[in-house]
Short mmCIF file of C-alpha atoms and ligand atoms in Angstrom, two decimals:
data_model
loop_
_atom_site.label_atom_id
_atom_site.label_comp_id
_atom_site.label_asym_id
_atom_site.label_seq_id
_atom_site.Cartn_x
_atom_site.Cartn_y
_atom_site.Cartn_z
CA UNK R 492 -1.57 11.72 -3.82
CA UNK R 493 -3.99 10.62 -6.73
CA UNK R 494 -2.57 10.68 -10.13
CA UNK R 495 -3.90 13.27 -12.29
CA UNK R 496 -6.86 12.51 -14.80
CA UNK R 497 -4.41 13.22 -17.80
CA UNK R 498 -1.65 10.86 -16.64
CA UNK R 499 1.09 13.54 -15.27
CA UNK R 500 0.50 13.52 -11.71
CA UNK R 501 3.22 13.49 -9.56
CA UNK R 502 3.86 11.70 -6.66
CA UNK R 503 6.98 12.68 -3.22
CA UNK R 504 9.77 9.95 -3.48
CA UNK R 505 12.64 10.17 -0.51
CA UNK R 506 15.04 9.31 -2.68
CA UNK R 507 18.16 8.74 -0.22
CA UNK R 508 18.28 12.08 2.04
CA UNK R 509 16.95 14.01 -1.30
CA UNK R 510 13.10 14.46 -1.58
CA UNK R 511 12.35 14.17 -5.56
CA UNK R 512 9.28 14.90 -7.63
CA UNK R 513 8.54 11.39 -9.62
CA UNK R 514 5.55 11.58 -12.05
CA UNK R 515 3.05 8.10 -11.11
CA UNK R 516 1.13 7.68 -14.64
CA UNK R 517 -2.35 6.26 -15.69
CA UNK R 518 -2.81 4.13 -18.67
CA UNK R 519 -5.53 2.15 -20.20
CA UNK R 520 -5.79 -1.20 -18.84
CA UNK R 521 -2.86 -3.20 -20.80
CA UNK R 522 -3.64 -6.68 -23.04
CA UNK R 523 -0.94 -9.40 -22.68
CA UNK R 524 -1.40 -11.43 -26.13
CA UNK R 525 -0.14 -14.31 -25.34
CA UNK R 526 -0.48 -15.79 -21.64
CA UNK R 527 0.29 -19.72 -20.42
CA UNK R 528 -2.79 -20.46 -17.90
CA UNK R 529 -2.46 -24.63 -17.45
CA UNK R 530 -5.36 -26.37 -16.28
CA UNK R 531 -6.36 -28.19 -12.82
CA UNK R 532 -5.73 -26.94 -9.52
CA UNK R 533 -3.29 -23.58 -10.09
CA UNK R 534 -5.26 -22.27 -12.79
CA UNK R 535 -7.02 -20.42 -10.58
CA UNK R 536 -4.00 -18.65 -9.12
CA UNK R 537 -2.29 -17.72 -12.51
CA UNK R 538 -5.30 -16.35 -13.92
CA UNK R 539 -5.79 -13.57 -10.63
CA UNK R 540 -2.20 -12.84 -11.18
CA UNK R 541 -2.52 -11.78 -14.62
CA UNK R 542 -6.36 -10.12 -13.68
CA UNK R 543 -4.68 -7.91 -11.27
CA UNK R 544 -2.76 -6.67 -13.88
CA UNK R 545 -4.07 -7.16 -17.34
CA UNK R 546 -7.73 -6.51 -18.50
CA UNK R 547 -7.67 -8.94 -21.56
CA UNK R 548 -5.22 -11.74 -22.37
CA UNK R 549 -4.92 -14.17 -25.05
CA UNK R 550 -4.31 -17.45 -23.44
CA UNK R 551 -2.10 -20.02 -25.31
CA UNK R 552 -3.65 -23.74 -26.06
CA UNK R 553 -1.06 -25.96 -25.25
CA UNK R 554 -2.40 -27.82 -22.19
CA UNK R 555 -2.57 -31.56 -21.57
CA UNK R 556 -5.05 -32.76 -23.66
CA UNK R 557 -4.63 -29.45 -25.69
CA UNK R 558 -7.66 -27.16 -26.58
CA UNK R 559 -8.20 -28.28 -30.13
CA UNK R 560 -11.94 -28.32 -30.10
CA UNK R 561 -14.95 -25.78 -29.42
CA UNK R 562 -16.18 -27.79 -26.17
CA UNK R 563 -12.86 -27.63 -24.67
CA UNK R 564 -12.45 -24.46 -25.39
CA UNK R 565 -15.62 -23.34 -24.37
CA UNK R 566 -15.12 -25.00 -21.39
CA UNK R 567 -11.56 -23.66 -20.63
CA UNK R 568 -13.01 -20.30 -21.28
CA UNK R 569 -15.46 -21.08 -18.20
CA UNK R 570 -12.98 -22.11 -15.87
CA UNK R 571 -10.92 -18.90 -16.58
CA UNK R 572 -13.68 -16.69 -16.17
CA UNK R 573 -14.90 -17.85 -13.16
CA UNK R 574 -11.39 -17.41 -11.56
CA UNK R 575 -11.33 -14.10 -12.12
CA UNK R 576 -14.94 -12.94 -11.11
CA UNK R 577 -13.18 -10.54 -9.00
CA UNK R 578 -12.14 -8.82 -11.94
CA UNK R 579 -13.15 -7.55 -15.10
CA UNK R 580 -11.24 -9.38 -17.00
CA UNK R 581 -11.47 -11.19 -20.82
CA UNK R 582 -9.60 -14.03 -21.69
CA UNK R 583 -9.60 -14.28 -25.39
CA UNK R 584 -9.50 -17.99 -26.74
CA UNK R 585 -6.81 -19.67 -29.27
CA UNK R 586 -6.71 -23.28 -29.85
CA UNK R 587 -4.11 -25.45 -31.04
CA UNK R 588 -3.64 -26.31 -34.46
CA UNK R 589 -3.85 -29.91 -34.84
CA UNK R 590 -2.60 -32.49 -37.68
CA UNK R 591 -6.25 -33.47 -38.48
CA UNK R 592 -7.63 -29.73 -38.48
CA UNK R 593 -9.68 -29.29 -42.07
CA UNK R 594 -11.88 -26.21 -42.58
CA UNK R 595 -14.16 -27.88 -40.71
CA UNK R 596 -12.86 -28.30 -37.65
CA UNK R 597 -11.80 -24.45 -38.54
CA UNK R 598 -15.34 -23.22 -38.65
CA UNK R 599 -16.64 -24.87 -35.76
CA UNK R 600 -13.72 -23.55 -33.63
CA UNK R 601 -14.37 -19.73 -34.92
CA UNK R 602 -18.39 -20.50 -34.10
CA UNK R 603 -17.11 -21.24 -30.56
CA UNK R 604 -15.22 -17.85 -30.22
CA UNK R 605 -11.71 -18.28 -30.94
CA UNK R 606 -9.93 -15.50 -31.83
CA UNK R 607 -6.58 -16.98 -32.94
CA UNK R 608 -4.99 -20.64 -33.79
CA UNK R 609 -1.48 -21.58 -32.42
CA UNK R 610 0.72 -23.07 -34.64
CA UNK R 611 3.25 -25.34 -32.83
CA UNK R 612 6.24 -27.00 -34.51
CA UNK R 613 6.21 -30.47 -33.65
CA UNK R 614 8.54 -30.95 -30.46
CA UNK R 615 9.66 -26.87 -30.50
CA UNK R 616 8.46 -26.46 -26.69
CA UNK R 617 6.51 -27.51 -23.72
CA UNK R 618 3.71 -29.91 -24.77
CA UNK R 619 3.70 -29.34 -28.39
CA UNK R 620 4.92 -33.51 -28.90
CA UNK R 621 1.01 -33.32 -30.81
CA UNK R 622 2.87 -30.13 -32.52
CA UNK R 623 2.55 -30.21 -36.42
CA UNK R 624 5.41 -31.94 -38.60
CA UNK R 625 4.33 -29.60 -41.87
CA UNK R 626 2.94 -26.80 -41.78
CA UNK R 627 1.74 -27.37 -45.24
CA UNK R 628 -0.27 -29.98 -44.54
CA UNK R 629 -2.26 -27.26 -42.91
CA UNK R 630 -2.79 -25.36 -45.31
CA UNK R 631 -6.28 -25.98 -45.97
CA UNK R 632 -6.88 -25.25 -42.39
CA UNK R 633 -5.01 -22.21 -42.89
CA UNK R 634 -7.29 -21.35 -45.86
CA UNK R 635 -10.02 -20.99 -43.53
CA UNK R 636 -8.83 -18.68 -40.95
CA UNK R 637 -8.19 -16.60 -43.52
CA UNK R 638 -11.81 -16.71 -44.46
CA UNK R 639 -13.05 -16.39 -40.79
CA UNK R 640 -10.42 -13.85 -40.52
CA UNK R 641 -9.16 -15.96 -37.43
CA UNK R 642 -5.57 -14.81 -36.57
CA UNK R 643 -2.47 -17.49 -36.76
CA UNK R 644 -0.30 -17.12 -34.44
CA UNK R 645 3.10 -18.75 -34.76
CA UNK R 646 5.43 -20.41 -32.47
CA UNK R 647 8.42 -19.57 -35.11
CA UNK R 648 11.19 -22.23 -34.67
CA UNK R 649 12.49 -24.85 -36.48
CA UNK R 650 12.92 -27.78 -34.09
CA UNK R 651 15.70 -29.38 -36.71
CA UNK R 652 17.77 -26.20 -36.54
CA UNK R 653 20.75 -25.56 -34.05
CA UNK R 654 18.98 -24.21 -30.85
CA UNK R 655 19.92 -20.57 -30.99
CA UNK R 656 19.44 -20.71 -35.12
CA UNK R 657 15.80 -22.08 -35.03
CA UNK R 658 13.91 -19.15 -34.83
CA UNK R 659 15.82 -17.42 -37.94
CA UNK R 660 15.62 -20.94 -39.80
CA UNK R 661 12.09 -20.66 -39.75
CA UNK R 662 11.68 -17.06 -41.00
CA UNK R 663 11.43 -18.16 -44.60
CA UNK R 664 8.38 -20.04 -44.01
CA UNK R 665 6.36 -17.09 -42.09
CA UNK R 666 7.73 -15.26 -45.78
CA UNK R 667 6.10 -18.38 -47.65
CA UNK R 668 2.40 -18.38 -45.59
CA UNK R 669 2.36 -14.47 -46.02
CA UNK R 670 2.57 -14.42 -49.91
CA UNK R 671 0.29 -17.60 -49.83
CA UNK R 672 -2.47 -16.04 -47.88
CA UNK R 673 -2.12 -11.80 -48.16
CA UNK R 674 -5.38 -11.82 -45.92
CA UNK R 675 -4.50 -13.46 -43.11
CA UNK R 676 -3.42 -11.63 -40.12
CA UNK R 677 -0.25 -13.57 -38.47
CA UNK R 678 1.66 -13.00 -35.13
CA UNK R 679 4.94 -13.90 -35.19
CA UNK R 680 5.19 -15.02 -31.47
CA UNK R 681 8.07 -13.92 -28.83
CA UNK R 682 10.37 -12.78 -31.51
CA UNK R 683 13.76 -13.77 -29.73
CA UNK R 684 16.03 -12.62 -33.04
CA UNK R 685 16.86 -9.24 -34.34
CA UNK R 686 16.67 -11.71 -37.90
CA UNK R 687 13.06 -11.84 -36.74
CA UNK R 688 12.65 -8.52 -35.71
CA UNK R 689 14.22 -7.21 -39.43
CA UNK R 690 12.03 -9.60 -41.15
CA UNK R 691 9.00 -8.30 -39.76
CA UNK R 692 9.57 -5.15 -40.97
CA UNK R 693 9.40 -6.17 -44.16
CA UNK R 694 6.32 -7.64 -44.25
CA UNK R 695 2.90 -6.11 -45.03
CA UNK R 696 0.71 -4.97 -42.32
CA UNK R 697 -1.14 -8.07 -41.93
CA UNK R 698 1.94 -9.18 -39.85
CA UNK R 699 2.72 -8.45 -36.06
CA UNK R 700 5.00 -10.05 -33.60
CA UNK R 701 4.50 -9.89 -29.91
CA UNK R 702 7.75 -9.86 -27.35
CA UNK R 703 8.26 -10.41 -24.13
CA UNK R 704 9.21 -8.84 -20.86
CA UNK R 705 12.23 -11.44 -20.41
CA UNK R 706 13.63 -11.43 -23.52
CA UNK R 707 13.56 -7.77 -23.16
CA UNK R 708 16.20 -7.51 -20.52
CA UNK R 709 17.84 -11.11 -20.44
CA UNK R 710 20.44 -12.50 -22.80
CA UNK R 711 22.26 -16.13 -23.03
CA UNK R 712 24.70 -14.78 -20.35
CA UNK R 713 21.81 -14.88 -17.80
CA UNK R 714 20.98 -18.58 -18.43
CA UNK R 715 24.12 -19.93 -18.97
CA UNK R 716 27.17 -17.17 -18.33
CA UNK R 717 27.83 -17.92 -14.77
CA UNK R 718 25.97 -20.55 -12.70
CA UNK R 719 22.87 -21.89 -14.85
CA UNK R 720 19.53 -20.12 -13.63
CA UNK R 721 16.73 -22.34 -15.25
CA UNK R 722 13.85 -20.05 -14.22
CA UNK R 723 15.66 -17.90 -17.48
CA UNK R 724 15.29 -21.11 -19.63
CA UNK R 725 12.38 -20.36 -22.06
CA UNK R 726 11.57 -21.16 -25.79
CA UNK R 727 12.50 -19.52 -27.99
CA UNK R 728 16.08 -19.29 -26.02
CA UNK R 729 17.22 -15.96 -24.71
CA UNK R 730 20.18 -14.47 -27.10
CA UNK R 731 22.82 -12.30 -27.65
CA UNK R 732 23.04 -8.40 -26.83
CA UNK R 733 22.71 -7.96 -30.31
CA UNK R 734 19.53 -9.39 -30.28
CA UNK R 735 18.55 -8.05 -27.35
CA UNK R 736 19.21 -4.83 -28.30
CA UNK R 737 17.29 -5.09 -31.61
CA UNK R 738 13.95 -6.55 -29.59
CA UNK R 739 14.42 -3.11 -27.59
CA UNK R 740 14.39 -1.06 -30.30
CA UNK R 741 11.35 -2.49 -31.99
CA UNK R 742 9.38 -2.52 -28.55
CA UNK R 743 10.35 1.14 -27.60
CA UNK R 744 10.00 2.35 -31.10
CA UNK R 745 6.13 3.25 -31.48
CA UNK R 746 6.17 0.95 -34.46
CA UNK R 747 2.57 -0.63 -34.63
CA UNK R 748 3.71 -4.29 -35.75
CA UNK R 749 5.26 -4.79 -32.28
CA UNK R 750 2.92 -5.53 -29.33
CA UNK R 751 3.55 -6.72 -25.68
CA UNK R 752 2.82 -10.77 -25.19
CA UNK R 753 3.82 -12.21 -21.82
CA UNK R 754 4.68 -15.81 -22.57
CA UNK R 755 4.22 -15.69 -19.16
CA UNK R 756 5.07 -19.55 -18.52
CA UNK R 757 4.61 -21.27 -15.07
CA UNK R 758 6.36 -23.74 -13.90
CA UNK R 759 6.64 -24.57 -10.65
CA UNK R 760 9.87 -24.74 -9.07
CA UNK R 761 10.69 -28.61 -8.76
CA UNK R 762 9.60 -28.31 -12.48
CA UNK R 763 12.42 -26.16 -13.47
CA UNK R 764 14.99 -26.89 -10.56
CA UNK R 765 15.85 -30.43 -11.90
CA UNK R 766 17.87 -32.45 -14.60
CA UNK R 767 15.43 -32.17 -17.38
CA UNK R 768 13.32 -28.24 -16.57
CA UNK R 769 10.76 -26.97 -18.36
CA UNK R 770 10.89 -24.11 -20.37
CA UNK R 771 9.05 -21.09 -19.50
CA UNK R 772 9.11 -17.76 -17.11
CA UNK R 773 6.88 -16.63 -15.15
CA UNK R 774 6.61 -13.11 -15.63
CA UNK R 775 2.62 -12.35 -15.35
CA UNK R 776 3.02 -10.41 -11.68
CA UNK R 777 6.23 -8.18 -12.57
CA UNK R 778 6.00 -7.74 -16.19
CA UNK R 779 4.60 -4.47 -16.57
CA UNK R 780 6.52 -2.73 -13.40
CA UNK R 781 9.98 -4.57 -15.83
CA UNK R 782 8.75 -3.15 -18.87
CA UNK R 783 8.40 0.30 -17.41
CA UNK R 784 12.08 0.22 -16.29
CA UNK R 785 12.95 -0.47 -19.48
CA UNK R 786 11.40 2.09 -21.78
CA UNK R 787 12.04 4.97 -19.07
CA UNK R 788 16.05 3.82 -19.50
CA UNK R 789 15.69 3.24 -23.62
CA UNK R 790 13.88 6.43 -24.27
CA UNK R 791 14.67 9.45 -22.40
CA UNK R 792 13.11 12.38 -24.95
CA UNK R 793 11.13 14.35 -23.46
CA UNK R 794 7.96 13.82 -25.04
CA UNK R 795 4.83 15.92 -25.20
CA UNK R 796 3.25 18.14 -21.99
CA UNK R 797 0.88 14.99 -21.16
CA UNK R 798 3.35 12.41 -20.86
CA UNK R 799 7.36 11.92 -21.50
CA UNK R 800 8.31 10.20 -24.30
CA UNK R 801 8.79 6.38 -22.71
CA UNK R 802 5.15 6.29 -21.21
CA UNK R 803 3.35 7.20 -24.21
CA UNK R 804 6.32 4.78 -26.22
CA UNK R 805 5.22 1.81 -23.03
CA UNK R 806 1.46 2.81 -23.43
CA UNK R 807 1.54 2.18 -27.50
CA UNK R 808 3.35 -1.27 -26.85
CA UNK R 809 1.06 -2.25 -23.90
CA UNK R 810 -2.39 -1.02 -24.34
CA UNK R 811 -2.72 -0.01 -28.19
CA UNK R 812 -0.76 -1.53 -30.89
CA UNK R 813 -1.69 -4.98 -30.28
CA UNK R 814 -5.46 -3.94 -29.21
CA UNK R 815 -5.35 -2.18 -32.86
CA UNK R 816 -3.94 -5.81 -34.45
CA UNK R 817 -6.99 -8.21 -32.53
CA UNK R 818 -9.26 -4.99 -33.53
CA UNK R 819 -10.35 -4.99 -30.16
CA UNK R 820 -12.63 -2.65 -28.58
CA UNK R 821 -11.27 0.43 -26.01
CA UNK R 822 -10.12 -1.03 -22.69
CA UNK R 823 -12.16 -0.65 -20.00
CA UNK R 824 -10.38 0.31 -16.86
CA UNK R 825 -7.26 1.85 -15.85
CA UNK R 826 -3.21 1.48 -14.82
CA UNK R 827 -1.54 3.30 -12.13
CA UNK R 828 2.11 3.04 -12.93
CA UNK R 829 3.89 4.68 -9.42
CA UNK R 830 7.38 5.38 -8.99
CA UNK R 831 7.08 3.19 -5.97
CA UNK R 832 10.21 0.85 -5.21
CA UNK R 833 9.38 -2.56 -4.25
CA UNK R 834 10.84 -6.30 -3.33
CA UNK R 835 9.75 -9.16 -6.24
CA UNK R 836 8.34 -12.27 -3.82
CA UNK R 837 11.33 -15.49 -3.96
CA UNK R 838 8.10 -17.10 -5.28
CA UNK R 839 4.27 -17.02 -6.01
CA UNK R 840 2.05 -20.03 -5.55
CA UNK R 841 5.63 -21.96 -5.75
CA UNK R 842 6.45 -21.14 -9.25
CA UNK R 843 9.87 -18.81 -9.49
CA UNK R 844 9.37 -15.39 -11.07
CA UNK R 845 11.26 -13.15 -13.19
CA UNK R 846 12.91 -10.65 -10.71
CA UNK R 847 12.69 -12.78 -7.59
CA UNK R 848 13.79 -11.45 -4.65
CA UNK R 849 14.88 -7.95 -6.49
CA UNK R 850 13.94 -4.48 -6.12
CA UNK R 851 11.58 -2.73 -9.17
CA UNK R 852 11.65 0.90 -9.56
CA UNK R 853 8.06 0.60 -10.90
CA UNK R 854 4.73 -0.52 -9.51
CA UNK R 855 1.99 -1.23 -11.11
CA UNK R 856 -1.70 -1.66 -10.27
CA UNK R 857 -5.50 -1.73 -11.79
CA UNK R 858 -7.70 1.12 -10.49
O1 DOR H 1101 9.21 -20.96 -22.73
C1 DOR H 1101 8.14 -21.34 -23.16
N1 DOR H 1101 7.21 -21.89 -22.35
N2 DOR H 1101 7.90 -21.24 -24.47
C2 DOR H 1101 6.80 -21.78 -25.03
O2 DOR H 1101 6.67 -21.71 -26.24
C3 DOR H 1101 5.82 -22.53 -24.21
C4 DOR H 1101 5.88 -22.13 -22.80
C5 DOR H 1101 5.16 -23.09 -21.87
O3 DOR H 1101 4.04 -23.48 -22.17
O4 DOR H 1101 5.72 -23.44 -20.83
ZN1 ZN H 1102 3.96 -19.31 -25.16
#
């Protein structure tokens, strides 16, 4: 059965011997703000993934050499738009804030289309040993996003911290840049903390955080509790319920500041199945049918006639809030969200997803 123009349709699930009415919903194509692509030969195959299921995505700058500079990342843009020809599909550029970035180097990267700059913590993550040691040393850099009204977008650890304390050791310096520069529109990145996640909330407007499908439903417990998984290891680490909990909230809560970014993070499997893995999950294929499960369990109101309460909730934190922070035009395209149950692959293009080899209640595809 087709869903229904205004997104109620309904759709016959055998549901054991029972036959049930489930409602299958359309949304706007989603954006994923912040997306791993690498470079060379898989490339190619992350990008479709995330095409198949995102319109737009901001793709993250930390590949080896890094894109800190407008040919390489008009050049990276190329390669990622050619991948996805099949699609219609915009990857939106960031490059990687570097120690010898000046205004300069600023204005030339904003002439060559980038959108945001990626603040890395020197040695906080997965090629970010370039990463910056101060980020006041920056600040003249900084100064000129502000002007170009380039976003900064913050990987928000403290490498010197204890490992589950970094990301709320570093919350006093996001509260130092934001009274330093009132203009300049930040993204705290993967918020991992419900420290972060309170923090935020105090801030002006100018201030977003994105969070991720993983650290929506995982806590320490999944890395570490019983035998250790390392396709949960990420950065910033997965935490307590508490924490947990408090991402939920913010993500199911309507609450503009909060907007859906991946992280999704390949690896592939000998990369993580070893003595020293990588962190990062790879989430870009099941994300959205994940997320779905998660708002229809955290917010059962009833809503409005159009749509119950967790798909207009999952269609604010997918498709509009963080659209409304990049001031980015209307999507173009659509999301069929069916109640259709189905089996995560053990693996895709040998990197380990989140889910794999379980059942999703949710499935999601572009129309
Ligand atoms: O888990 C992560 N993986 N966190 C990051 O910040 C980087 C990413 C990657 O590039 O693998
Ligand atoms: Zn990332």
């Amino acid at each position: 059965m087709p869903p229904h123009s205004d997104g109620v349709g309904a759709a016959l699930q055998i549901d054991g011997s029972a036959v049930c009415l489930k409602a299958m919903f359309r949304l706007p194509v989603p954006d994923d703000l912040h997306l791993h692509l690498r470079q060379g030969p898989h490339l190619a195959n992350y990008a479709r993934d995330t095409a198949a299921q995102f319109g737009r995505a901001l793709v993250m700058p930390n590949t080896r050499p890094p894109i800190s500079g407008p040919a390489a990342l008009r050049e990276y843009r190329r390669q990622i738009v050619t991948a996805c020809s099949a699609y219609a599909f915009e990857p939106l550029m960031s490059f990687k804030l570097a120690p010898d970035h000046d205004a300069q180097a600023v204005h030339a990267l904003a002439d060559a289309g980038a959108v945001a700059a990626k603040y890395y913590p020197r040695g906080a993550t997965t090629n970010s040993e370039d990463g910056i040691e101060d980020l006041r040393t920056l600040y003249p850099a900084i100064e000129a996003l502000q002007e170009r009204d380039v976003i900064l977008c913050l990987h928000g650890e403290d490498p010197s911290a204890f490992c589950l304390s970094r990301e709320t050791a570093f919350l006093p310096r996001l509260e130092e840049l934001v009274n330093r520069f009132p203009r300049l529109r930040i993204v705290l990145e993967h918020v991992s903390t419900a420290d972060a996640v309170r923090v935020v909330r105090t801030l002006p407007q100018t201030v977003g955080a994105t969070i991720t499908a993983h650290h929506l439903v995982l806590t320490l417990d999944d890395l570490i509790g019983d035998l250790l998984n390392p396709h949960h290891f990420c950065k910033p680490v997965v935490k307590t319920p508490d924490d947990r909990n408090a991402l939920r909230e913010a993500a199911t809560s309507g609450d503009r500041r909060f907007f859906f970014g991946s992280d999704s993070a390949p690896h592939r499997r000998a990369d993580k199945e070893c003595a020293c893995g990588c962190a990062g999950v790879y989430t870009a294929p099941v994300a959205i049918a994940v997320l779905a499960g998660v708002f229809e369990l955290d917010c059962p109101g009833a809503g409005d006639a159009e749509q119950p309460l967790w798909v207009r909730r999952l269609r604010a934190f997918l498709c509009e809030n963080g659209a409304a922070f990049y001031r980015l035009p209307p999507a173009r395209g659509e999301l069929v969200l069916a109640p259709e149950e189905w089996l995560v692959p053990a693996a895709y293009h040998d990197v380990v997803p989140l889910m794999a080899a379980k059942r999703l209640r949710w499935r999601a595809s572009r129309v």
